[in-house]
PDB file of C-alpha atoms in Angstrom:
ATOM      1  CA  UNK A1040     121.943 143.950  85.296  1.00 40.00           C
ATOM      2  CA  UNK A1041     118.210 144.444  84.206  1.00 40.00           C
ATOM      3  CA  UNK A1042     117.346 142.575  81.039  1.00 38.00           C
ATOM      4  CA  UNK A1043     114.597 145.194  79.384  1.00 42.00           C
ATOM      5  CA  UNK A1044     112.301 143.719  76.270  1.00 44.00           C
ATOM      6  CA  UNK A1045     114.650 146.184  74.002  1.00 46.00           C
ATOM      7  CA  UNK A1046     117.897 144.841  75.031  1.00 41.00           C
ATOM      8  CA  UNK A1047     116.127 141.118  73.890  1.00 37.00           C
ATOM      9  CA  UNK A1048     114.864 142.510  71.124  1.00 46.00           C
ATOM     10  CA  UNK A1049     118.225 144.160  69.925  1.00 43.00           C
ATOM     11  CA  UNK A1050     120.013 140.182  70.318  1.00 40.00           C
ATOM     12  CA  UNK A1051     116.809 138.849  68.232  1.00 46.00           C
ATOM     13  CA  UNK A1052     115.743 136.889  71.410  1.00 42.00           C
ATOM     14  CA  UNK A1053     112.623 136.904  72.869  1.00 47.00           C
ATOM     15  CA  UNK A1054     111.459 136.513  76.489  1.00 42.00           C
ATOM     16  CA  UNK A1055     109.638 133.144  77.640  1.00 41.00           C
ATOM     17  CA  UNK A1056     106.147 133.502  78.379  1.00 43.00           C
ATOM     18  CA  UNK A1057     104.884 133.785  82.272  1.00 38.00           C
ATOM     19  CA  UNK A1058     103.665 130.375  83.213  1.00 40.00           C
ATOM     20  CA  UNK A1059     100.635 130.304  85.310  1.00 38.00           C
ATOM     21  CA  UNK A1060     100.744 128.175  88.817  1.00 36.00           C
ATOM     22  CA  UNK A1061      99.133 125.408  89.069  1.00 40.00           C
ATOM     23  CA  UNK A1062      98.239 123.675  91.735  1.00 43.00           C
ATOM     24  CA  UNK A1063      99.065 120.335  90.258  1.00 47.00           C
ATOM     25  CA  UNK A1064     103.147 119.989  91.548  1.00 45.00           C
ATOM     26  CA  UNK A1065     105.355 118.642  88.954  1.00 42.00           C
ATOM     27  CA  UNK A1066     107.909 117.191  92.279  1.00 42.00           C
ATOM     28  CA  UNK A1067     106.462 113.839  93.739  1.00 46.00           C
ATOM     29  CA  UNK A1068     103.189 114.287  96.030  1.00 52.00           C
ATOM     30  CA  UNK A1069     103.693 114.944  99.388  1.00 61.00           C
ATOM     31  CA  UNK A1070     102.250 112.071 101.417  1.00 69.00           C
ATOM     32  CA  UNK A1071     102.406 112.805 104.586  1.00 75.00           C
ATOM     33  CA  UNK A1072     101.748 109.533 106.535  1.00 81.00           C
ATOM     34  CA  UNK A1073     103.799 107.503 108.302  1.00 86.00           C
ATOM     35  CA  UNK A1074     104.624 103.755 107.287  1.00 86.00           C
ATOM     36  CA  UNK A1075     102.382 102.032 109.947  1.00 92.00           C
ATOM     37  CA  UNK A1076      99.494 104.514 108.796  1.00 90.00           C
ATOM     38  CA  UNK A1077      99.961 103.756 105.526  1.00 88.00           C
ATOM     39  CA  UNK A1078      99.986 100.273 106.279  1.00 90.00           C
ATOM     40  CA  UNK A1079      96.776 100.940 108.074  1.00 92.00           C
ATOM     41  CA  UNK A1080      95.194 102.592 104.705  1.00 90.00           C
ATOM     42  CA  UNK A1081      96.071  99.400 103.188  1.00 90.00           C
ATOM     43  CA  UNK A1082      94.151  97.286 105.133  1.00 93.00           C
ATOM     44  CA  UNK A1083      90.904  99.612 104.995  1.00 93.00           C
ATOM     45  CA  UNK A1084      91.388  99.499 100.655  1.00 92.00           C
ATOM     46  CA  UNK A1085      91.920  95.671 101.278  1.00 92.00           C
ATOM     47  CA  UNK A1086      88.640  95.357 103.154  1.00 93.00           C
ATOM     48  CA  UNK A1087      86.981  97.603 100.511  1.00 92.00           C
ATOM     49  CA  UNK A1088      88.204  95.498  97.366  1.00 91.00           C
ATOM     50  CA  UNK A1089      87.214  92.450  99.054  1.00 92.00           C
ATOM     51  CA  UNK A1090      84.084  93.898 100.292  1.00 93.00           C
ATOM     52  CA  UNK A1091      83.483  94.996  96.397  1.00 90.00           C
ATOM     53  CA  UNK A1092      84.516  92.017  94.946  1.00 90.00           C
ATOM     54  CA  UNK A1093      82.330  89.810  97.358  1.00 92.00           C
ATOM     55  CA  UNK A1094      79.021  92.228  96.398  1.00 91.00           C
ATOM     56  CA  UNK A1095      79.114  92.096  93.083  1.00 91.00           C
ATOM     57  CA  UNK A1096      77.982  88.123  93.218  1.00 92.00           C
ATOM     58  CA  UNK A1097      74.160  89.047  95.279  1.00 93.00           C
ATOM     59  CA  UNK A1098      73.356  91.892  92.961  1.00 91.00           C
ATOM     60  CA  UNK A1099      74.331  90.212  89.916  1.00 91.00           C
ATOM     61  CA  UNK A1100      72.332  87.114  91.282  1.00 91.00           C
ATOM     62  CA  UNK A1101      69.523  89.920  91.907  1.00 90.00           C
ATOM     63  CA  UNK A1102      70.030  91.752  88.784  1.00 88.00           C
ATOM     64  CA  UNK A1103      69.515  88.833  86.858  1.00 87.00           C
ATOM     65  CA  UNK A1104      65.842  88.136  88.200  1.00 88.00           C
ATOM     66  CA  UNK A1105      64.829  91.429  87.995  1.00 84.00           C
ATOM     67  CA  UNK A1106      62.114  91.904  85.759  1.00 82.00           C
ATOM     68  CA  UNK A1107      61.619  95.955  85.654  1.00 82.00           C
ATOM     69  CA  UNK A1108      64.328  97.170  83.016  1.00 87.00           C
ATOM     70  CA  UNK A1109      64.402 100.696  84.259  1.00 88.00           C
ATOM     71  CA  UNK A1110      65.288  99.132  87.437  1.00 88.00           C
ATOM     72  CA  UNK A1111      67.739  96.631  86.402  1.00 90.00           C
ATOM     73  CA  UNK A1112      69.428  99.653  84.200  1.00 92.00           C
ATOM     74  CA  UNK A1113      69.335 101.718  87.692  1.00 92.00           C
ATOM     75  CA  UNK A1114      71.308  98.884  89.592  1.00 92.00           C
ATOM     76  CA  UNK A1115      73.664  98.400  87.229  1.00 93.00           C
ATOM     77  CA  UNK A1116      75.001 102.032  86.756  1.00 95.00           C
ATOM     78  CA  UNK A1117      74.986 101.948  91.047  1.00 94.00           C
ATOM     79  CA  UNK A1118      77.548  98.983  90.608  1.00 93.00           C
ATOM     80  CA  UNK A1119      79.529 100.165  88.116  1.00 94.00           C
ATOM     81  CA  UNK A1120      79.823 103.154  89.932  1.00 94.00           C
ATOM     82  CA  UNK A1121      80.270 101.585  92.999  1.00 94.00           C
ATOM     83  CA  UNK A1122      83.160  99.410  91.368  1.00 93.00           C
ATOM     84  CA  UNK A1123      84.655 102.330  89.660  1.00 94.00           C
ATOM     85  CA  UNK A1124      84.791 104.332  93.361  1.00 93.00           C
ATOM     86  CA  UNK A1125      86.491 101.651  95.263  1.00 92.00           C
ATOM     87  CA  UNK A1126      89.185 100.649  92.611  1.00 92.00           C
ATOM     88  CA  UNK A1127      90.226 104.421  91.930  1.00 93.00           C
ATOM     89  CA  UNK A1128      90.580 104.721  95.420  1.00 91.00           C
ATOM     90  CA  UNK A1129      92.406 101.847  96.708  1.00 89.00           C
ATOM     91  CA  UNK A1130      94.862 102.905  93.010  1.00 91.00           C
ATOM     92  CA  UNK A1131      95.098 106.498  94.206  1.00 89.00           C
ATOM     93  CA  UNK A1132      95.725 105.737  98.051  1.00 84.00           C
ATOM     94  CA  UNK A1133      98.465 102.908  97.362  1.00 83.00           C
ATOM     95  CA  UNK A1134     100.373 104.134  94.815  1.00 86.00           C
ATOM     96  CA  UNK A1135     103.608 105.083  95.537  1.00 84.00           C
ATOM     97  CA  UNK A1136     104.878 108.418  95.617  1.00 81.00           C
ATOM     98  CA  UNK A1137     105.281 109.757  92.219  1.00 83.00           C
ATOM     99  CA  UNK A1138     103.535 111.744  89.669  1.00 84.00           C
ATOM    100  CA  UNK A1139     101.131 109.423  88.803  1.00 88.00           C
ATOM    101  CA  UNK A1140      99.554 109.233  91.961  1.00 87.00           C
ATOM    102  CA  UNK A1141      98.380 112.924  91.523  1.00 87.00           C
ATOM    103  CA  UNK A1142      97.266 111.659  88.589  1.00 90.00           C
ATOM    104  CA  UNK A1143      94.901 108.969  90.666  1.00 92.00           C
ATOM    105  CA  UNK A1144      94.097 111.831  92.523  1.00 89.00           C
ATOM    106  CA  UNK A1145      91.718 113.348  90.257  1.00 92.00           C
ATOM    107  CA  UNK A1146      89.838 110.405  88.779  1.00 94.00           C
ATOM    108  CA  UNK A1147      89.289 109.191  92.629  1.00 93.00           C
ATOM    109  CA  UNK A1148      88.100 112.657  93.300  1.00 91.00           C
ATOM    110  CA  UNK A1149      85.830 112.241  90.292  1.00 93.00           C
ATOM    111  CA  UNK A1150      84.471 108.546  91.357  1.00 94.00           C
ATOM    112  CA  UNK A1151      82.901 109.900  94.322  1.00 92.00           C
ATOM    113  CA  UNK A1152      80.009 112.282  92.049  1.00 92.00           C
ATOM    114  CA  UNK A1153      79.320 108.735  90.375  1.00 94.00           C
ATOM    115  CA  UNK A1154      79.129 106.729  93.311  1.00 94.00           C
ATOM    116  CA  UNK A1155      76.362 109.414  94.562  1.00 92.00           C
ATOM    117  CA  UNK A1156      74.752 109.576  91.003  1.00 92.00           C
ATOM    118  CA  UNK A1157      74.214 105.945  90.997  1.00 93.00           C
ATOM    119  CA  UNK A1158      73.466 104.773  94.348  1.00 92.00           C
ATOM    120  CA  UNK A1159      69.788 107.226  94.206  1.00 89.00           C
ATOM    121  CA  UNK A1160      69.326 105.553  90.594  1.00 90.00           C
ATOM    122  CA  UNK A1161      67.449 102.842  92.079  1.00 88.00           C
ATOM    123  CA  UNK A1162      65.233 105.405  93.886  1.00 86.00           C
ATOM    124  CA  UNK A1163      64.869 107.816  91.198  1.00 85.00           C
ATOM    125  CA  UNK A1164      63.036 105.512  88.630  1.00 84.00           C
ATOM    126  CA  UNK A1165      61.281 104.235  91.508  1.00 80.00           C
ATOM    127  CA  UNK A1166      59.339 107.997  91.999  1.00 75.00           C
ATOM    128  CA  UNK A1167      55.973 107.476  90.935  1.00 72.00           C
ATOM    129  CA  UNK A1168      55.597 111.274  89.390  1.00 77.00           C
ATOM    130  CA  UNK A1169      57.381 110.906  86.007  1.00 78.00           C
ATOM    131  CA  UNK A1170      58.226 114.995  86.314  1.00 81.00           C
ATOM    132  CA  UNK A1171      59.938 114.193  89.564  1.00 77.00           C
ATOM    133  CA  UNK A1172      62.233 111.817  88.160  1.00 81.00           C
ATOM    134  CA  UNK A1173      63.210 114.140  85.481  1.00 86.00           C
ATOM    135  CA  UNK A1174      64.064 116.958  87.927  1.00 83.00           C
ATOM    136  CA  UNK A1175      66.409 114.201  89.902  1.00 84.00           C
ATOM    137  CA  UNK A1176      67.520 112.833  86.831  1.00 88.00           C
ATOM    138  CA  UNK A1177      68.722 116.058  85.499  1.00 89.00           C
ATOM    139  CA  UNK A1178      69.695 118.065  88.446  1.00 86.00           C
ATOM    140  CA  UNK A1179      72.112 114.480  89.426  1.00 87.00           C
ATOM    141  CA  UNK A1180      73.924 113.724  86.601  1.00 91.00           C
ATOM    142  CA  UNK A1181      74.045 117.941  85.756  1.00 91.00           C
ATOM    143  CA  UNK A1182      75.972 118.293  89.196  1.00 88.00           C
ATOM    144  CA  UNK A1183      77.699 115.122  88.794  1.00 90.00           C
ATOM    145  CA  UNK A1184      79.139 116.011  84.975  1.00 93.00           C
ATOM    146  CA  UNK A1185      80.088 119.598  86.788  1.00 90.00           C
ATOM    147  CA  UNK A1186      81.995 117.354  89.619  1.00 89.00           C
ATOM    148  CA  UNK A1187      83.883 115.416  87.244  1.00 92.00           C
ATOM    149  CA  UNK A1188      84.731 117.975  84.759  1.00 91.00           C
ATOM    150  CA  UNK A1189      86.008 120.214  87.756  1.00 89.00           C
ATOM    151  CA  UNK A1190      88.267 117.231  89.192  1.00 89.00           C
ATOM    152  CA  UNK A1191      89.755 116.089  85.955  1.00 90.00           C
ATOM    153  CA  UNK A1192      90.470 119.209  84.129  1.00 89.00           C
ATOM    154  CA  UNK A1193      90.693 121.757  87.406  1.00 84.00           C
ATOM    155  CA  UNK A1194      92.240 119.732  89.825  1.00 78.00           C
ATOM    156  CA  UNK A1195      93.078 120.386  93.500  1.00 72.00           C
ATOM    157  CA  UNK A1196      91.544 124.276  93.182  1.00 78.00           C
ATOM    158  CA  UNK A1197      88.246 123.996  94.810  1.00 74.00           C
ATOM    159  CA  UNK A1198      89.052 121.131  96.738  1.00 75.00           C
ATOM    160  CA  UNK A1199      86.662 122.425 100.074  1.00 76.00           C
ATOM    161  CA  UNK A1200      83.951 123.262  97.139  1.00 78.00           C
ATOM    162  CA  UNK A1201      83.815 119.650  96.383  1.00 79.00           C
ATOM    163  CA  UNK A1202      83.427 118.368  99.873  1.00 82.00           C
ATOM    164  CA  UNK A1203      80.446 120.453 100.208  1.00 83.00           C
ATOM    165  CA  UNK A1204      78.818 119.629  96.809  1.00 81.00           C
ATOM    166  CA  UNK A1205      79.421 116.095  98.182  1.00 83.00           C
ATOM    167  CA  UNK A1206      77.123 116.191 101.023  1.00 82.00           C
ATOM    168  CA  UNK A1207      74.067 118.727  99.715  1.00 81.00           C
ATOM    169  CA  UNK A1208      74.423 116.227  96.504  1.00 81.00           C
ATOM    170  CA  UNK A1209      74.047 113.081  99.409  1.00 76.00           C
ATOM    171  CA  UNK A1210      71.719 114.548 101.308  1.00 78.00           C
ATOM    172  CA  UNK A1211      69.393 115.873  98.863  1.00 76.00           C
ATOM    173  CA  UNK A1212      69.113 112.404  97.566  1.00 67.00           C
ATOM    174  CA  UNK A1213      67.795 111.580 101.071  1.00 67.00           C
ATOM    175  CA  UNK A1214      65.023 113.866 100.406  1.00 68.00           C
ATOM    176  CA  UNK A1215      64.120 111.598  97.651  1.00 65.00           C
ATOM    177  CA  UNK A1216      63.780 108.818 100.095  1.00 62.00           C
ATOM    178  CA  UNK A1217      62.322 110.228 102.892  1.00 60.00           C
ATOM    179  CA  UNK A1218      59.579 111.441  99.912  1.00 59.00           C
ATOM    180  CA  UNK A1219      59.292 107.492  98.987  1.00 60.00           C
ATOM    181  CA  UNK A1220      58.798 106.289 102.553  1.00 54.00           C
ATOM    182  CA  UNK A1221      56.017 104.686 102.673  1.00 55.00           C
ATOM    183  CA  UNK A1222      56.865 102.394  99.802  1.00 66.00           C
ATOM    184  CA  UNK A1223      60.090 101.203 101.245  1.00 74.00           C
ATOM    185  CA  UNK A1224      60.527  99.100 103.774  1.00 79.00           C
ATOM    186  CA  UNK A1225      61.650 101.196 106.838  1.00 81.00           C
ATOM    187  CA  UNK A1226      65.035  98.719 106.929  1.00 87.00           C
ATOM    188  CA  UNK A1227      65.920 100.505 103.830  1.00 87.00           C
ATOM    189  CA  UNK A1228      65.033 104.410 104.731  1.00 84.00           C
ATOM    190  CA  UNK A1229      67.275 103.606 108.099  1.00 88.00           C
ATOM    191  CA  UNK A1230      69.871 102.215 105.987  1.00 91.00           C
ATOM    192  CA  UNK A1231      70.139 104.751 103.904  1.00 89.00           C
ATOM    193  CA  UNK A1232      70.046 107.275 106.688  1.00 88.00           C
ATOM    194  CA  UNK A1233      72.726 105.588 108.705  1.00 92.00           C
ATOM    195  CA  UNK A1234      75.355 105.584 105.391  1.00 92.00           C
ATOM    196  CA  UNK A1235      74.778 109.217 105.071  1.00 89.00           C
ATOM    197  CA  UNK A1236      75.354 110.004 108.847  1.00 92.00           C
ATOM    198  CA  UNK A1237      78.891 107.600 107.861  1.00 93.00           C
ATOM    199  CA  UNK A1238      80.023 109.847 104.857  1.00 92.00           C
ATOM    200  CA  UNK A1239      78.809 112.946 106.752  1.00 91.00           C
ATOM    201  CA  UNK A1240      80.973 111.859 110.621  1.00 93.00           C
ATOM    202  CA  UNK A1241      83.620 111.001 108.584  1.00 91.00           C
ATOM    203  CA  UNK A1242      84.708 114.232 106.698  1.00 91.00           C
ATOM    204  CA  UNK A1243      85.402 115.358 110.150  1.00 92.00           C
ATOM    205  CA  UNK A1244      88.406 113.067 110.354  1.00 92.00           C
ATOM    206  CA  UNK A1245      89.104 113.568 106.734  1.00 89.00           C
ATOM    207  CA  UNK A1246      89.556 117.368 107.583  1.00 89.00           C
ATOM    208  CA  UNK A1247      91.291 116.532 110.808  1.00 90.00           C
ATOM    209  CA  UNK A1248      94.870 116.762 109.366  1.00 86.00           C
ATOM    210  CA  UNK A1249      96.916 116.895 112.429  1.00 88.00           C
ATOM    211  CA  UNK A1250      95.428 113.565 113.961  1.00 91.00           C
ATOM    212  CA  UNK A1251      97.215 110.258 113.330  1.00 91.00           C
ATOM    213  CA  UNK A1252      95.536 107.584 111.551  1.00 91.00           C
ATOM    214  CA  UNK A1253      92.780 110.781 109.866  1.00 91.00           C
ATOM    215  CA  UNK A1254      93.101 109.111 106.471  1.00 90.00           C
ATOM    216  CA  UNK A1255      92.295 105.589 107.338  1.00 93.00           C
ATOM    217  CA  UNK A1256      89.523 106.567 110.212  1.00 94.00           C
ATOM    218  CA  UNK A1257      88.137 108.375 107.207  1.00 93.00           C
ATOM    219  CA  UNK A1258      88.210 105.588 105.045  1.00 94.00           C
ATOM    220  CA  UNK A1259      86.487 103.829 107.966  1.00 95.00           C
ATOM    221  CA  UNK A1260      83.812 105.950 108.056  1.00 95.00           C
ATOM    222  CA  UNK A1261      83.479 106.090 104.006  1.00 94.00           C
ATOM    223  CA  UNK A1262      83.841 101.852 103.651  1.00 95.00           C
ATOM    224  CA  UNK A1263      80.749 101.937 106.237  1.00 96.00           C
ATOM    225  CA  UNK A1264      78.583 104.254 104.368  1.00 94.00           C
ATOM    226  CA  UNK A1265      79.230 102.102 101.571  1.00 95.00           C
ATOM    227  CA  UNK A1266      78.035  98.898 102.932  1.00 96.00           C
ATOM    228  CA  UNK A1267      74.827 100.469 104.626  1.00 95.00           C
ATOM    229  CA  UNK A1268      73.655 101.811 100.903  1.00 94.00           C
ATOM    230  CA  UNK A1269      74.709  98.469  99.636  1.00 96.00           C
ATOM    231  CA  UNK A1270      72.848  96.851 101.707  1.00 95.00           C
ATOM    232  CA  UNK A1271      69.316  99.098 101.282  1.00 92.00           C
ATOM    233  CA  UNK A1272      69.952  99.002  97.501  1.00 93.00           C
ATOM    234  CA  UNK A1273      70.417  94.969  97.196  1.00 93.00           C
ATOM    235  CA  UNK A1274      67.052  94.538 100.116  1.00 91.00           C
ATOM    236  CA  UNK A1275      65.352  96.746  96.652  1.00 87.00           C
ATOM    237  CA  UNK A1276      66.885  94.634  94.177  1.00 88.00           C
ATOM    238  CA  UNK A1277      65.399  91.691  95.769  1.00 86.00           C
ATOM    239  CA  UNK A1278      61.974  93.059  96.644  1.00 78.00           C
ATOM    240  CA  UNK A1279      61.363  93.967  92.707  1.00 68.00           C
ATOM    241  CA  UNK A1280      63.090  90.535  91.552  1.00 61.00           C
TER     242      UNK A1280
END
């Protein structure tokens, strides 16, 4: 039998209201890795932890000679950021099945924009032009606060959106490099160069759902971009110290 509005009406009920879908599932995530690649994950987000843990000591050590503030305030965001990326990940990636790692999903999402953001701090208040560090100022942290507002409060709808606001957001900060050039040292252009090549390789595995291993190769890939930009920023960091 059809229940009509009048026949609810006539009992004093009322009809529930339509919920919208989300893309958020209330059921468990759906992991679908097997235990040896997930054991495999693990060791990639133990390398990373220990990798983080072991670079905080140089670039405090650095950060603590530097004389520049606007530098010293540009290195610091970088590590927090670079902190914050690397513990929401490993979090999100070994948490067991449940709710809550969805959860992890959208602040490690979000940790990526302020990875970017900070690791071209140290270049941006290195520009000479003061207008051209308030374009990259604004036009960074404007895309990053769209990034992170999208994956906290929109989560999992515009997930292939994000992986290309990822890369034009790396690789425009390259053109504020390459534009630098001749003040760095060339070890730092090529390292800089060679992480983005890692992030950029890498999203091919990340997108490569049916081959075994795809999330840790892609962690791979992301753990080496990592270290290269570490690497150029803390060579800055001790050049201006």
């Amino acid at each position: 039998m059809r229940i009509t509005s009048d026949t609810l009406k006539a009992h004093g009920l009322r009809a529930a209201p339509r919920r919208r879908p989300t893309t958020e599932p209330a059921a468990p995530v759906d992991w679908p890795y097997s235990p040896l690649e997930i054991r495999a994950d693990l060791l990639i987000h133990g390398l990373g932890l220990c990798f983080g843990l072991s670079a905080v000591l140089p670039l405090l050590a650095a950060l603590v000679r530097l004389q520049d503030m606007q530098q010293r305030a540009a290195v610091t965001i970088y590590l927090i950021g670079l902190l914050t990326a690397l513990g929401t990940s490993a979090a999100f990636n070994l948490w067991p099945i449940s709710p809550t790692k969805w959860l992890l999903r959208r602040f490690d999402h979000a940790a990526i924009y302020l990875l970017i953001a900070g690791t071209y701090m140290p270049f941006i208040v290195k520009a000479e032009q003061p207008d051209v560090r308030l374009v990259f100022l604004v036009s960074v942290w404007s895309a990053t606060a769209a990034g992170v507002a999208l994956k906290l409060f929109v989560p999992g709808r515009y997930d292939g959106l994000s992986i290309v606001a990822y890369l034009l957001m790396g690789w425009c900060g390259l053109t504020l490099c390459n534009g630098q050039a001749a003040a760095l040292p060339a070890s730092v252009s090529r390292l800089m160069i060679a992480g983005g090549v890692s992030f950029s390789v890498g999203i091919v595995f990340h997108l490569w759902r049916r081959l075994r291993f795809q999330n840790a190769i892609w962690h791979c890939f992301v753990l080496a971009g990592i270290v290269l930009h570490y690497l150029a920023i803390l060579r800055i960091a001790n050049d201006h110290a």
